[in-house]
mmCIF file of C-alpha atoms in Angstrom:
data_model
loop_
_atom_site.group_PDB
_atom_site.id
_atom_site.type_symbol
_atom_site.label_atom_id
_atom_site.label_comp_id
_atom_site.label_asym_id
_atom_site.label_seq_id
_atom_site.Cartn_x
_atom_site.Cartn_y
_atom_site.Cartn_z
ATOM 1 C CA MET A 160 92.274 111.426 85.076
ATOM 2 C CA VAL A 161 94.464 110.710 88.622
ATOM 3 C CA SER A 162 94.685 106.856 89.253
ATOM 4 C CA SER A 163 92.481 106.265 92.376
ATOM 5 C CA VAL A 164 91.609 103.138 94.809
ATOM 6 C CA VAL A 165 87.279 102.391 94.422
ATOM 7 C CA GLN A 166 86.938 99.752 96.679
ATOM 8 C CA SER A 167 88.507 96.979 98.525
ATOM 9 C CA ASN A 168 88.001 93.416 100.544
ATOM 10 C CA GLY A 169 89.935 91.755 102.506
ATOM 11 C CA ALA A 170 89.457 88.489 103.984
ATOM 12 C CA HIS A 171 91.433 85.209 106.164
ATOM 13 C CA GLY A 172 90.372 81.779 106.132
ATOM 14 C CA THR A 173 91.134 77.966 105.267
ATOM 15 C CA THR A 174 88.312 77.394 102.788
ATOM 16 C CA ASN A 175 89.024 76.108 99.606
ATOM 17 C CA PRO A 176 88.254 77.894 97.077
ATOM 18 C CA ARG A 177 88.053 80.775 98.936
ATOM 19 C CA THR A 178 86.203 84.390 97.227
ATOM 20 C CA ILE A 179 86.584 87.842 98.443
ATOM 21 C CA VAL A 180 83.557 89.969 97.013
ATOM 22 C CA LEU A 181 83.811 93.946 96.537
ATOM 23 C CA GLY A 182 80.765 96.406 97.511
ATOM 24 C CA SER A 183 79.931 96.451 93.589
ATOM 25 C CA ALA A 184 81.069 94.823 90.154
ATOM 26 C CA PRO A 185 83.860 96.689 89.313
ATOM 27 C CA THR A 186 83.795 99.044 86.282
ATOM 28 C CA VAL A 187 85.183 98.684 82.412
ATOM 29 C CA GLY A 188 88.657 100.260 82.207
ATOM 30 C CA ASN A 189 89.533 99.954 85.701
ATOM 31 C CA THR A 190 92.335 97.445 87.539
ATOM 32 C CA LEU A 191 91.228 94.567 89.879
ATOM 33 C CA VAL A 192 93.848 93.904 92.246
ATOM 34 C CA ALA A 193 94.161 90.263 93.758
ATOM 35 C CA ILE A 194 96.316 89.617 96.473
ATOM 36 C CA MET A 195 97.289 86.569 98.478
ATOM 37 C CA ALA A 196 99.900 85.473 101.798
ATOM 38 C CA SER A 197 99.584 81.930 102.179
ATOM 39 C CA ASP A 198 101.037 78.760 104.223
ATOM 40 C CA THR A 199 100.844 77.000 100.939
ATOM 41 C CA THR A 200 101.243 78.285 96.877
ATOM 42 C CA HIS A 201 98.312 78.576 94.763
ATOM 43 C CA THR A 202 96.732 75.636 92.313
ATOM 44 C CA GLY A 203 95.182 78.766 89.394
ATOM 45 C CA VAL A 204 95.325 81.799 89.006
ATOM 46 C CA PRO A 205 92.129 84.317 90.588
ATOM 47 C CA THR A 206 89.009 84.920 88.436
ATOM 48 C CA ALA A 207 86.369 87.036 88.757
ATOM 49 C CA GLY A 208 83.546 85.511 87.608
ATOM 50 C CA ALA A 209 84.328 82.041 85.325
ATOM 51 C CA GLY A 210 86.494 83.018 82.401
ATOM 52 C CA ASN A 211 87.733 85.888 83.600
ATOM 53 C CA SER A 212 91.220 84.944 84.722
ATOM 54 C CA TYR A 213 93.759 87.283 86.288
ATOM 55 C CA THR A 214 97.346 87.716 85.239
ATOM 56 C CA GLN A 215 100.203 87.123 87.496
ATOM 57 C CA ARG A 216 102.556 90.264 88.066
ATOM 58 C CA LEU A 217 104.383 88.809 90.820
ATOM 59 C CA ALA A 218 105.554 85.348 92.845
ATOM 60 C CA GLN A 219 107.557 85.274 95.779
ATOM 61 C CA VAL A 220 107.596 81.703 97.475
ATOM 62 C CA GLY A 221 109.588 80.885 100.242
ATOM 63 C CA GLY A 222 108.476 80.735 104.194
ATOM 64 C CA GLN A 223 105.259 81.850 102.672
ATOM 65 C CA GLY A 224 103.601 81.897 99.240
ATOM 66 C CA PHE A 225 103.101 85.770 98.607
ATOM 67 C CA TYR A 226 101.381 86.505 94.933
ATOM 68 C CA VAL A 227 100.136 89.931 93.506
ATOM 69 C CA TRP A 228 97.472 89.237 90.034
ATOM 70 C CA THR A 229 95.788 92.329 87.632
ATOM 71 C CA ARG A 230 93.189 91.953 85.401
ATOM 72 C CA LEU A 231 92.147 95.047 83.490
ATOM 73 C CA VAL A 232 88.431 95.300 83.334
ATOM 74 C CA VAL A 233 86.493 94.710 80.411
ATOM 75 C CA GLY A 234 83.246 94.119 80.705
ATOM 76 C CA GLY A 235 80.891 91.373 82.894
ATOM 77 C CA GLU A 236 83.752 90.718 85.444
ATOM 78 C CA SER A 237 82.320 89.795 88.780
ATOM 79 C CA ALA A 238 82.337 91.688 92.186
ATOM 80 C CA THR A 239 83.231 88.571 93.340
ATOM 81 C CA THR A 240 86.531 87.081 93.317
ATOM 82 C CA THR A 241 87.802 83.359 93.660
ATOM 83 C CA PHE A 242 90.925 82.542 94.640
ATOM 84 C CA THR A 243 92.482 78.627 94.589
ATOM 85 C CA PRO A 244 95.372 77.740 97.163
ATOM 86 C CA ASN A 245 96.397 75.119 97.810
ATOM 87 C CA GLY A 246 94.035 72.919 100.070
ATOM 88 C CA ALA A 247 92.874 74.377 103.281
ATOM 89 C CA SER A 248 95.801 76.321 104.551
ATOM 90 C CA PRO A 249 95.635 79.836 106.184
ATOM 91 C CA ALA A 250 95.461 82.147 103.548
ATOM 92 C CA ALA A 251 94.667 86.232 103.505
ATOM 93 C CA LEU A 252 93.540 87.691 100.580
ATOM 94 C CA HIS A 253 93.259 91.453 99.361
ATOM 95 C CA VAL A 254 90.706 92.264 95.981
ATOM 96 C CA ILE A 255 91.563 96.346 95.270
ATOM 97 C CA GLU A 256 89.609 98.364 92.549
ATOM 98 C CA ILE A 257 91.920 100.728 90.803
ATOM 99 C CA GLN A 258 90.969 104.028 88.794
ATOM 100 C CA GLY A 259 93.598 103.300 85.954
ATOM 101 C CA THR A 260 95.683 100.152 84.277
ATOM 102 C CA TYR A 261 98.797 98.060 85.040
ATOM 103 C CA ASP A 262 102.145 99.884 84.949
ATOM 104 C CA LYS A 263 104.530 98.113 86.557
ATOM 105 C CA VAL A 264 105.898 96.230 89.842
ATOM 106 C CA GLY A 265 109.447 97.527 91.621
ATOM 107 C CA ALA A 266 111.841 95.126 92.674
ATOM 108 C CA GLY A 267 109.942 92.685 95.309
ATOM 109 C CA THR A 268 112.043 92.158 98.814
ATOM 110 C CA THR A 269 111.397 88.928 101.047
ATOM 111 C CA ASN A 270 112.979 87.995 104.393
ATOM 112 C CA THR A 271 112.331 84.165 105.727
ATOM 113 C CA GLY A 272 112.285 83.237 109.058
ATOM 114 C CA SER A 273 113.640 86.168 110.481
ATOM 115 C CA ALA A 274 110.708 87.072 113.001
ATOM 116 C CA ALA A 275 109.664 91.813 112.736
ATOM 117 C CA ALA A 276 106.877 93.719 113.556
ATOM 118 C CA SER A 277 107.976 95.978 109.695
ATOM 119 C CA ARG A 278 108.422 95.605 106.197
ATOM 120 C CA THR A 279 110.290 97.495 103.185
ATOM 121 C CA ALA A 280 108.845 97.711 100.005
ATOM 122 C CA THR A 281 111.225 99.107 97.541
ATOM 123 C CA GLY A 282 110.369 102.458 95.781
ATOM 124 C CA LEU A 283 109.846 102.368 91.764
ATOM 125 C CA SER A 284 109.530 105.258 88.553
ATOM 126 C CA PRO A 285 106.194 105.288 87.806
ATOM 127 C CA THR A 286 105.591 105.690 83.845
ATOM 128 C CA THR A 287 103.694 108.757 84.487
ATOM 129 C CA THR A 288 102.785 111.828 86.247
ATOM 130 C CA ASP A 289 98.857 110.363 87.149
ATOM 131 C CA ASN A 290 99.358 107.536 88.428
ATOM 132 C CA ILE A 291 98.862 105.580 91.854
ATOM 133 C CA VAL A 292 101.360 103.293 93.753
ATOM 134 C CA LEU A 293 100.426 100.616 95.974
ATOM 135 C CA ALA A 294 102.708 99.514 98.864
ATOM 136 C CA ILE A 295 101.667 96.204 100.072
ATOM 137 C CA ALA A 296 103.666 93.656 102.554
ATOM 138 C CA GLY A 297 102.918 89.952 102.386
ATOM 139 C CA LEU A 298 103.062 88.435 106.173
ATOM 140 C CA HIS A 299 102.728 84.820 107.741
ATOM 141 C CA ALA A 300 104.101 82.852 110.501
ATOM 142 C CA VAL A 301 103.395 85.247 114.141
ATOM 143 C CA GLN A 302 104.875 84.136 117.560
ATOM 144 C CA ALA A 303 102.931 84.378 120.498
ATOM 145 C CA SER A 304 100.628 86.848 120.027
ATOM 146 C CA ALA A 305 98.599 87.714 117.504
ATOM 147 C CA PRO A 306 99.822 90.597 115.322
ATOM 148 C CA SER A 307 96.982 93.162 114.374
ATOM 149 C CA GLY A 308 97.016 97.052 113.021
ATOM 150 C CA GLY A 309 98.801 98.215 110.087
ATOM 151 C CA SER A 310 100.262 101.341 109.136
ATOM 152 C CA ALA A 311 103.029 103.573 106.023
ATOM 153 C CA ASP A 312 104.928 105.891 105.959
ATOM 154 C CA ASN A 313 106.863 107.947 103.363
ATOM 155 C CA SER A 314 103.077 109.511 102.754
ATOM 156 C CA PHE A 315 101.306 106.532 101.728
ATOM 157 C CA THR A 316 97.963 106.155 103.020
ATOM 158 C CA LEU A 317 96.782 102.675 104.854
ATOM 159 C CA THR A 318 94.092 100.852 102.304
ATOM 160 C CA LEU A 319 93.151 97.610 103.834
ATOM 161 C CA ALA A 320 95.025 95.773 107.155
ATOM 162 C CA THR A 321 93.936 91.627 107.290
ATOM 163 C CA HIS A 322 95.017 89.603 109.902
ATOM 164 C CA SER A 323 94.573 85.831 111.114
ATOM 165 C CA GLY A 324 94.526 87.120 114.360
ATOM 166 C CA GLY A 325 95.777 84.459 116.063
ATOM 167 C CA THR A 326 98.523 82.770 117.371
ATOM 168 C CA GLY A 327 100.824 79.915 115.117
ATOM 169 C CA PHE A 328 100.923 79.874 111.864
ATOM 170 C CA ASN A 329 98.518 82.830 110.270
ATOM 171 C CA CYS A 330 98.765 84.994 107.854
ATOM 172 C CA GLY A 331 98.623 88.516 107.195
ATOM 173 C CA ILE A 332 98.396 91.435 104.583
ATOM 174 C CA ILE A 333 99.066 95.229 104.578
ATOM 175 C CA THR A 334 98.078 97.531 101.586
ATOM 176 C CA ALA A 335 98.866 101.523 101.750
ATOM 177 C CA HIS A 336 98.256 103.653 98.584
ATOM 178 C CA LYS A 337 99.643 106.890 97.384
ATOM 179 C CA ALA A 338 98.776 109.122 94.263
ATOM 180 C CA THR A 339 102.429 110.141 93.592
ATOM 181 C CA GLY A 340 101.844 113.470 91.559
ATOM 182 C CA ALA A 341 105.352 112.547 89.515
ATOM 183 C CA ILE A 342 107.346 110.156 87.578
ATOM 184 C CA SER A 343 110.545 109.939 90.053
ATOM 185 C CA ALA A 344 111.384 107.494 92.588
ATOM 186 C CA THR A 345 108.647 106.867 94.978
ATOM 187 C CA GLY A 346 111.194 105.948 97.490
ATOM 188 C CA THR A 347 111.258 102.948 99.995
ATOM 189 C CA THR A 348 108.171 102.565 102.474
ATOM 190 C CA THR A 349 107.956 101.116 105.456
ATOM 191 C CA LEU A 350 104.958 99.139 106.761
ATOM 192 C CA SER A 351 104.530 98.142 110.180
ATOM 193 C CA TRP A 352 102.116 96.085 112.676
ATOM 194 C CA THR A 353 101.966 95.383 116.530
ATOM 195 C CA ASN A 354 103.703 92.124 117.144
ATOM 196 C CA ASN A 355 105.890 89.750 114.740
ATOM 197 C CA TYR A 356 105.750 88.005 111.625
ATOM 198 C CA ASN A 357 108.605 85.287 110.631
ATOM 199 C CA ASP A 358 107.940 85.125 107.212
ATOM 200 C CA ARG A 359 107.798 89.190 105.067
ATOM 201 C CA ASP A 360 107.654 90.309 101.690
ATOM 202 C CA GLY A 361 107.289 93.642 100.143
ATOM 203 C CA ILE A 362 106.868 95.260 96.850
ATOM 204 C CA GLN A 363 105.735 98.151 95.178
ATOM 205 C CA ILE A 364 103.072 98.343 92.318
ATOM 206 C CA ALA A 365 102.244 101.610 89.786
ATOM 207 C CA PHE A 366 99.030 102.043 87.902
ATOM 208 C CA THR A 367 98.795 104.824 85.176
ATOM 209 C CA GLY A 368 95.375 107.207 84.877
ATOM 210 C CA ILE A 369 92.644 106.965 83.002
ATOM 211 C CA THR A 370 92.286 109.129 79.927
ATOM 212 C CA VAL A 371 89.011 109.945 79.694
ATOM 213 C CA ILE A 372 87.671 111.843 76.330
ATOM 214 C CA PRO A 373 84.383 114.235 76.976
ATOM 215 C CA PRO A 374 81.512 113.601 75.393
ATOM 216 C CA ALA A 375 80.032 115.879 72.225
ATOM 217 C CA THR A 376 78.686 119.259 73.653
ATOM 218 C CA GLY A 377 77.284 120.388 69.979
ATOM 219 C CA PRO A 378 77.789 121.511 66.515
ATOM 220 C CA MET A 379 80.352 123.527 65.407
ATOM 221 C CA ARG A 380 81.896 125.353 62.269
ATOM 222 C CA THR A 381 84.530 125.405 60.381
ATOM 223 C CA GLU A 382 86.005 128.101 58.463
ATOM 224 C CA SER A 383 84.285 127.347 55.804
ATOM 225 C CA GLY A 384 81.148 127.759 57.347
ATOM 226 C CA ALA A 385 80.301 123.723 57.205
ATOM 227 C CA ARG A 386 78.639 122.123 60.123
ATOM 228 C CA ILE A 387 80.467 119.394 61.974
ATOM 229 C CA GLY A 388 79.533 117.450 65.104
ATOM 230 C CA LEU A 389 81.585 115.349 67.322
ATOM 231 C CA GLY A 390 80.032 111.494 67.507
ATOM 232 C CA GLY A 391 81.158 110.944 71.106
ATOM 233 C CA SER A 392 83.973 109.702 72.805
ATOM 234 C CA LEU A 393 85.746 108.104 69.588
ATOM 235 C CA GLY A 394 86.112 111.826 68.213
ATOM 236 C CA TRP A 395 83.842 110.715 65.119
ATOM 237 C CA LEU A 396 83.385 113.530 62.850
ATOM 238 C CA LYS A 397 80.478 114.273 60.312
ATOM 239 C CA ALA A 398 79.780 117.413 57.753
ATOM 240 C CA GLY A 399 76.725 118.907 58.473
ATOM 241 C CA MET B 1444 103.399 75.630 108.397
ATOM 242 C CA PRO B 1445 106.236 77.101 106.661
ATOM 243 C CA ILE B 1446 106.114 76.193 102.698
ATOM 244 C CA ASN B 1447 108.357 73.049 102.047
ATOM 245 C CA ASN B 1448 108.488 72.678 98.199
ATOM 246 C CA GLY B 1449 112.120 72.510 97.525
ATOM 247 C CA GLU B 1450 112.287 75.804 95.605
ATOM 248 C CA ILE B 1451 112.848 79.842 96.811
ATOM 249 C CA LEU B 1452 110.468 81.166 93.958
ATOM 250 C CA ARG B 1453 110.724 84.973 92.785
ATOM 251 C CA GLU B 1454 108.845 85.900 89.612
ATOM 252 C CA THR B 1455 107.653 89.263 87.857
ATOM 253 C CA THR B 1456 105.714 90.268 84.632
ATOM 254 C CA ASP B 1457 105.385 93.695 83.037
ATOM 255 C CA ALA B 1458 102.769 95.340 81.403
ATOM 256 C CA GLN B 1459 104.058 93.497 78.236
ATOM 257 C CA GLY B 1460 103.683 90.443 79.741
ATOM 258 C CA ARG B 1461 107.723 89.708 80.121
ATOM 259 C CA THR B 1462 108.438 87.422 82.914
ATOM 260 C CA ILE B 1463 111.647 87.227 85.001
ATOM 261 C CA THR B 1464 111.966 84.062 87.033
ATOM 262 C CA LEU B 1465 114.558 82.934 89.646
ATOM 263 C CA ARG B 1466 114.730 79.967 91.700
ATOM 264 C CA VAL B 1467 116.874 78.619 94.740
ATOM 265 C CA TYR B 1468 116.505 74.880 94.978
ATOM 266 C CA TYR B 1469 116.822 73.160 98.801
ATOM 267 C CA ASP B 1470 116.693 69.202 100.107
ATOM 268 C CA SER B 1471 112.745 69.141 100.765
ATOM 269 C CA THR B 1472 112.951 66.101 101.786
ATOM 270 C CA LEU B 1473 114.104 67.027 104.720
ATOM 271 C CA PRO B 1474 111.598 68.898 107.224
ATOM 272 C CA TYR B 1475 111.759 72.768 107.509
ATOM 273 C CA SER B 1476 114.822 73.882 108.862
ATOM 274 C CA PRO B 1477 117.202 76.624 108.123
ATOM 275 C CA ASN B 1478 119.807 74.366 108.103
ATOM 276 C CA GLN B 1479 118.147 72.292 104.524
ATOM 277 C CA PRO B 1480 120.866 72.560 102.259
ATOM 278 C CA LEU B 1481 120.796 73.885 99.202
ATOM 279 C CA THR B 1482 120.845 71.289 96.134
ATOM 280 C CA ASN B 1483 120.786 71.296 91.951
ATOM 281 C CA GLY B 1484 117.318 71.705 90.330
ATOM 282 C CA PRO B 1485 115.788 69.850 87.244
ATOM 283 C CA ARG B 1486 117.797 71.663 84.894
ATOM 284 C CA GLY B 1487 121.387 71.123 86.989
ATOM 285 C CA TYR B 1488 121.360 74.691 89.026
ATOM 286 C CA CYS B 1489 120.328 75.180 92.207
ATOM 287 C CA LEU B 1490 119.927 79.162 91.196
ATOM 288 C CA ASP B 1491 118.437 78.929 88.028
ATOM 289 C CA ILE B 1492 117.141 82.340 86.517
ATOM 290 C CA THR B 1493 115.449 83.055 83.336
ATOM 291 C CA ASN B 1494 115.254 86.306 82.225
ATOM 292 C CA VAL B 1495 113.858 86.491 78.356
ATOM 293 C CA SER B 1496 112.680 89.757 78.723
ATOM 294 C CA GLY B 1497 114.969 91.782 76.990
ATOM 295 C CA ARG B 1498 115.432 94.267 79.770
ATOM 296 C CA ASN B 1499 117.744 94.928 82.480
ATOM 297 C CA CYS B 1500 117.651 93.042 85.989
ATOM 298 C CA GLN B 1501 119.067 92.905 88.851
ATOM 299 C CA ILE B 1502 118.642 90.715 92.089
ATOM 300 C CA THR B 1503 120.524 91.168 95.447
ATOM 301 C CA ILE B 1504 121.107 88.832 97.931
ATOM 302 C CA ASN B 1505 121.877 89.134 101.588
ATOM 303 C CA GLY B 1506 122.614 92.858 100.573
ATOM 304 C CA SER B 1507 125.221 91.173 97.360
ATOM 305 C CA THR B 1508 123.253 93.503 94.441
ATOM 306 C CA VAL B 1509 124.255 91.951 90.762
ATOM 307 C CA ASN B 1510 123.513 92.602 87.054
ATOM 308 C CA VAL B 1511 121.812 89.752 85.714
ATOM 309 C CA GLY B 1512 121.852 88.315 81.932
ATOM 310 C CA GLN B 1513 119.834 87.354 79.408
ATOM 311 C CA GLY B 1514 118.738 83.269 78.862
ATOM 312 C CA ASP B 1515 116.707 80.494 79.964
ATOM 313 C CA PRO B 1516 118.300 79.698 81.954
ATOM 314 C CA VAL B 1517 120.812 82.892 81.923
ATOM 315 C CA THR B 1518 124.339 81.339 81.549
ATOM 316 C CA THR B 1519 125.757 84.249 80.665
ATOM 317 C CA GLY B 1520 126.565 88.004 81.235
ATOM 318 C CA PRO B 1521 128.121 89.062 84.652
ATOM 319 C CA ALA B 1522 129.821 86.342 86.791
ATOM 320 C CA ASN B 1523 127.379 86.692 89.648
ATOM 321 C CA GLY B 1524 124.131 87.008 87.587
ATOM 322 C CA ARG B 1525 124.255 83.524 85.863
ATOM 323 C CA SER B 1526 122.971 80.388 86.848
ATOM 324 C CA ARG B 1527 124.541 78.155 89.558
ATOM 325 C CA THR B 1528 125.092 74.823 90.473
ATOM 326 C CA ALA B 1529 124.887 74.269 94.790
ATOM 327 C CA ALA B 1530 128.993 74.028 94.282
ATOM 328 C CA GLN B 1531 129.101 77.061 92.698
ATOM 329 C CA MET B 1532 126.524 78.975 95.308
ATOM 330 C CA ALA B 1533 128.824 77.099 98.388
ATOM 331 C CA ALA B 1534 131.778 78.612 96.474
ATOM 332 C CA LEU B 1535 130.175 82.045 96.937
ATOM 333 C CA GLY B 1536 129.428 81.283 100.722
ATOM 334 C CA PHE B 1537 125.452 79.903 99.811
ATOM 335 C CA THR B 1538 125.238 76.391 101.095
ATOM 336 C CA THR B 1539 121.559 76.389 102.855
ATOM 337 C CA ARG B 1540 117.865 77.925 102.933
ATOM 338 C CA GLY B 1541 118.831 79.677 105.919
ATOM 339 C CA SER B 1542 121.928 81.237 103.777
ATOM 340 C CA ILE B 1543 119.181 82.830 101.633
ATOM 341 C CA ASP B 1544 117.564 85.074 103.451
ATOM 342 C CA GLU B 1545 117.288 88.518 102.355
ATOM 343 C CA ILE B 1546 116.236 89.047 98.448
ATOM 344 C CA THR B 1547 115.323 91.730 96.423
ATOM 345 C CA PHE B 1548 114.918 91.279 93.178
ATOM 346 C CA GLY B 1549 113.617 94.069 90.299
#
């Protein structure tokens, strides 16, 4: 089954810890993606409920702290993901549920202290054709005019754009996605917005599809005439 | 405010849990500025690379791409893809935080 975006949510703020709540609890077998772009680093990986820790896939710390974490949903995960930025500093946060499993991250790009209204995310080659690829820009430090909006090229569709919305030192995240249908290189994606950020990080991250085995539909007979039944998704066999 | 914790960090982890880490250390006793000088970190290197992934890796700094060797820290492999002291970084033209402008790491 081709990977897809199931649900997403984002916010910004200065409270600590900080939470993002999805519309519903994530589905077993899917993957949660947590993203932070912040004035600061973090004091621990996010959790989707007590004990349900994410795994860090990317850390890029320069003028800002930009992180991507993933968690395979195994059951019992909360719809609420809790982040722990280091202190009460501005941070933009995204949580995205992907129908698929983590494959790989591409080459991270970064630029510190150079104001612009776009960021490139270097392409990667997904492992499977049933993939979905996220292109993410983590953004920090605004100029006199507050940034807004978000768009992506290379046939990526905007998933979510979050900006602090003020002037001074603030943060933003733009996430876009694309089901490429191929294992060839995705190519560079440029994420753009209105007005400048100084610190700009970019990354692509790929997910593979989930293999779904259909449930049993009824008894069958072997060539010798014996009946067998398919006992559910594990393909359990029983002589009849 | 921009982060001023003394290190530029890049770290990625693959699906098998193998991690590659790159750090560039600068003098954080000075206020945030592109002119903060690069310094040696706790392991004696300014550019401190760890690659125990068993995989090949490349870094591009300000447009120059090099292959990264293996180790913790990486001290072997291509000359420009090893951990480096601040003096060695200066010889390559990197002397300040601002000189490490664009890093592509993968």
